[in-house]
CSV table of C-alpha atoms in Angstrom, one decimal:
chain,number,residue,atom,x,y,z
A,120,MET,CA,107.0,105.8,73.8
A,121,VAL,CA,108.9,105.3,70.4
A,122,SER,CA,107.4,107.8,67.9
A,123,GLY,CA,106.3,106.8,64.3
A,124,SER,CA,109.3,108.0,62.9
A,125,GLY,CA,111.8,106.0,64.9
A,126,VAL,CA,113.5,108.7,66.7
A,127,CYS,CA,113.5,107.9,70.6
A,128,ALA,CA,113.0,110.5,73.3
A,129,LYS,CA,115.7,111.5,75.7
A,130,ARG,CA,114.4,109.3,78.4
A,131,ILE,CA,111.1,108.1,79.8
A,132,VAL,CA,110.3,108.2,83.5
A,133,VAL,CA,107.7,105.5,84.2
A,134,ASP,CA,105.9,105.7,88.0
A,135,ALA,CA,105.3,101.9,88.4
A,136,ARG,CA,102.6,102.3,91.0
A,137,HIS,CA,99.8,100.3,90.6
A,138,HIS,CA,101.0,98.6,87.5
A,139,MET,CA,100.9,94.7,86.9
A,140,LEU,CA,104.6,93.4,87.1
A,141,GLY,CA,104.7,90.9,84.0
A,142,ARG,CA,102.4,93.6,81.9
A,143,LEU,CA,105.0,96.3,82.8
A,144,SER,CA,108.1,94.4,82.3
A,145,SER,CA,106.9,93.2,78.9
A,146,ILE,CA,106.3,96.8,77.6
A,147,ILE,CA,109.5,98.3,79.0
A,148,ALA,CA,111.7,95.1,77.7
A,149,LYS,CA,110.4,96.0,74.3
A,150,GLU,CA,111.2,99.7,74.5
A,151,LEU,CA,114.7,98.9,75.7
A,152,LEU,CA,115.2,96.6,72.4
A,153,ASN,CA,113.7,99.5,70.6
A,154,GLY,CA,116.7,101.7,71.8
A,155,GLN,CA,114.4,103.8,74.3
A,156,LYS,CA,116.1,104.6,77.6
A,157,VAL,CA,113.7,103.9,80.5
A,158,VAL,CA,113.8,104.9,84.1
A,159,VAL,CA,111.4,103.5,86.3
A,160,VAL,CA,110.5,104.4,89.8
A,161,ARG,CA,108.3,103.6,92.7
A,162,CYS,CA,108.9,100.0,92.2
A,163,GLU,CA,107.9,98.9,95.4
A,164,GLU,CA,104.2,99.4,94.7
A,165,ILE,CA,104.1,97.1,91.5
A,166,CYS,CA,101.1,94.7,91.9
A,167,MET,CA,101.1,91.0,91.4
A,168,SER,CA,97.7,89.0,90.8
A,169,GLY,CA,97.3,86.4,93.3
A,170,GLY,CA,97.1,86.5,97.1
A,171,LEU,CA,99.9,87.3,99.1
A,172,VAL,CA,100.0,83.8,100.3
A,173,ARG,CA,100.3,82.2,96.9
A,174,GLN,CA,103.1,84.9,96.1
A,175,LYS,CA,105.1,84.3,99.0
A,176,MET,CA,105.2,80.5,98.5
A,177,LYS,CA,106.1,81.0,94.7
A,178,TYR,CA,108.9,83.2,95.6
A,179,LEU,CA,110.1,80.9,98.3
A,180,ARG,CA,110.1,78.0,95.8
A,181,PHE,CA,112.3,80.2,93.4
A,182,LEU,CA,114.5,81.0,96.5
A,183,ARG,CA,115.2,77.4,96.9
A,184,LYS,CA,116.9,77.1,93.3
A,185,ARG,CA,120.6,76.9,93.5
A,186,MET,CA,123.7,75.5,92.3
A,187,ASN,CA,124.3,71.9,94.0
A,188,THR,CA,128.0,72.3,94.2
A,189,LYS,CA,128.4,75.6,94.9
A,190,PRO,CA,125.7,77.8,95.6
A,191,SER,CA,127.5,81.1,95.5
A,192,HIS,CA,127.7,80.3,91.5
A,193,GLY,CA,124.2,79.3,91.1
A,194,PRO,CA,121.2,82.0,90.6
A,195,ILE,CA,121.1,85.1,92.4
A,196,HIS,CA,118.1,85.5,94.3
A,197,PHE,CA,117.3,89.5,94.4
A,198,ARG,CA,115.0,90.6,97.4
A,199,ALA,CA,114.7,94.2,96.5
A,200,PRO,CA,111.8,95.5,94.6
A,201,ALA,CA,113.7,97.3,92.0
A,202,LYS,CA,116.0,94.2,91.5
A,203,ILE,CA,112.9,92.0,91.4
A,204,LEU,CA,111.8,94.4,88.3
A,205,TRP,CA,115.1,94.2,86.8
A,206,ARG,CA,115.4,90.4,86.9
A,207,THR,CA,111.8,90.1,85.5
A,208,ILE,CA,112.6,92.6,82.4
A,209,ARG,CA,116.3,90.8,82.0
A,210,GLY,CA,114.4,87.6,81.4
A,211,MET,CA,112.3,89.0,78.8
A,212,ILE,CA,115.7,90.1,76.9
A,213,PRO,CA,118.4,88.1,75.0
A,214,HIS,CA,120.6,89.5,77.9
A,215,LYS,CA,123.7,87.3,76.6
A,216,THR,CA,124.1,89.0,73.5
A,217,LYS,CA,125.4,92.5,72.8
A,218,ARG,CA,122.2,93.8,71.8
A,219,GLY,CA,120.6,92.7,74.9
A,220,GLU,CA,123.3,93.9,77.0
A,221,ALA,CA,123.0,97.5,75.4
A,222,ALA,CA,119.5,97.2,76.3
A,223,LEU,CA,119.8,96.6,79.7
A,224,ALA,CA,122.1,99.3,80.1
A,225,ARG,CA,119.3,101.6,79.3
A,226,LEU,CA,117.3,100.7,82.3
A,227,LYS,CA,117.2,102.1,85.5
A,228,THR,CA,114.9,100.9,88.2
A,229,TYR,CA,114.4,102.6,91.6
A,230,GLU,CA,112.4,102.6,94.9
A,231,GLY,CA,110.7,105.5,95.9
A,232,VAL,CA,111.4,108.8,93.7
A,233,PRO,CA,115.1,109.7,93.7
A,234,PRO,CA,115.7,113.5,93.3
A,235,PRO,CA,116.8,113.6,89.8
A,236,TYR,CA,113.4,112.0,88.9
A,237,ASP,CA,111.2,113.7,91.5
A,238,LYS,CA,111.0,116.6,89.2
A,239,THR,CA,110.3,115.2,86.1
A,240,LYS,CA,107.1,114.2,84.4
A,241,ARG,CA,106.3,110.8,85.1
A,242,MET,CA,104.2,108.4,82.6
A,243,VAL,CA,102.0,105.7,83.5
A,244,ILE,CA,101.2,102.6,80.8
A,245,PRO,CA,97.7,102.1,80.5
A,246,ASP,CA,98.3,98.5,79.3
A,247,ALA,CA,99.5,97.7,82.5
A,248,LEU,CA,97.5,99.2,84.8
A,249,LYS,CA,96.0,97.3,87.5
A,250,VAL,CA,92.4,98.8,87.5
A,251,LEU,CA,92.3,98.0,83.6
A,252,ARG,CA,93.7,94.5,83.8
A,253,LEU,CA,92.4,93.2,87.1
A,254,GLN,CA,89.1,92.2,87.7
A,255,PRO,CA,87.3,93.9,90.8
A,256,GLY,CA,87.5,91.6,93.5
A,257,HIS,CA,90.5,89.8,92.2
A,258,LYS,CA,93.3,89.2,94.9
A,259,TYR,CA,96.5,91.0,94.5
A,260,CYS,CA,99.5,92.1,96.3
A,261,LEU,CA,102.2,94.6,96.2
A,262,LEU,CA,105.9,93.9,95.3
A,263,GLU,CA,106.9,95.3,98.6
A,264,GLU,CA,104.9,92.8,100.7
A,265,GLU,CA,106.6,90.0,98.8
A,266,ALA,CA,110.1,91.4,98.9
A,267,ILE,CA,111.7,89.3,101.8
A,268,GLY,CA,114.4,91.0,103.7
A,269,GLN,CA,114.1,94.7,102.4
A,270,ALA,CA,110.7,95.4,104.0
A,271,ALA,CA,112.3,96.5,107.4
A,272,CYS,CA,114.7,98.6,105.5
A,273,GLN,CA,112.6,100.3,102.8
A,274,GLY,CA,109.6,100.8,105.1
A,275,ARG,CA,111.2,103.2,107.1
A,276,GLU,CA,112.7,105.2,104.3
A,277,GLY,CA,111.3,104.4,101.0
A,278,SER,CA,107.7,104.6,102.2
A,279,ARG,CA,107.6,108.9,101.6
A,280,GLY,CA,109.5,108.5,98.4
A,281,GLU,CA,112.4,110.5,99.3
A,282,VAL,CA,115.3,107.9,99.3
A,283,GLY,CA,115.8,105.7,96.0
A,284,VAL,CA,117.8,102.9,96.0
A,285,SER,CA,119.4,102.4,92.3
A,286,VAL,CA,120.0,99.0,91.0
A,287,GLY,CA,123.5,100.0,89.3
A,288,ASP,CA,124.7,102.2,92.2
A,289,SER,CA,125.5,99.7,95.0
A,290,CYS,CA,125.7,96.2,95.9
A,291,PRO,CA,122.5,95.0,97.9
A,292,TYR,CA,124.8,94.5,100.8
A,293,GLN,CA,126.0,98.0,100.9
A,294,VAL,CA,122.7,98.8,101.1
A,295,LEU,CA,121.5,96.7,103.8
A,296,ARG,CA,124.8,97.5,105.6
A,297,SER,CA,124.2,101.2,105.4
A,298,CYS,CA,120.4,100.6,106.3
A,299,ALA,CA,121.6,98.8,109.2
A,300,LEU,CA,123.8,101.6,110.4
A,301,SER,CA,121.4,104.0,110.0
A,302,SER,CA,119.4,102.3,112.5
A,303,VAL,CA,121.9,101.8,114.9
A,304,LEU,CA,122.9,105.3,114.7
A,305,GLY,CA,119.1,106.5,115.1
A,306,ASN,CA,118.8,104.7,118.4
A,307,ILE,CA,122.1,106.0,119.9
């Protein structure tokens, strides 16, 4: 991604379909720290090794972690696939430093393929592809299957890849509200 001279390309668009979550995150985190701008599309189709039941139980254990005195101050648990990827990458970056903040500012994650990126060339990362990393016959699940609370909303719009939800554009509550409003208006 970064050329040998150290000069970064303008912006790299990564198609995350059938990539392993941890391997994809570590490669993207390293590129962000090197100064590369990265856009990740189709985050809902990222794979995780292990069966769906195992991943759901692991995520539900994570959801129970909260601050004892004031849970709203505690860890924020994202449920959208794009935000889950963003938080995974954030865990691999020193995000409390200026360098880490600048690196995270260079990252954009989307569900589906939004209009500015649907006509650009999308890359795959061979070191993170499921077919090259996971043994045949081993269990895996998609991030959209594990993402709790977003499946009903994104399954209707995001499956075709036309509507993209950006991480930095709006609050998750606004996204859920707009999705609920669209379903109510569709029933009238």
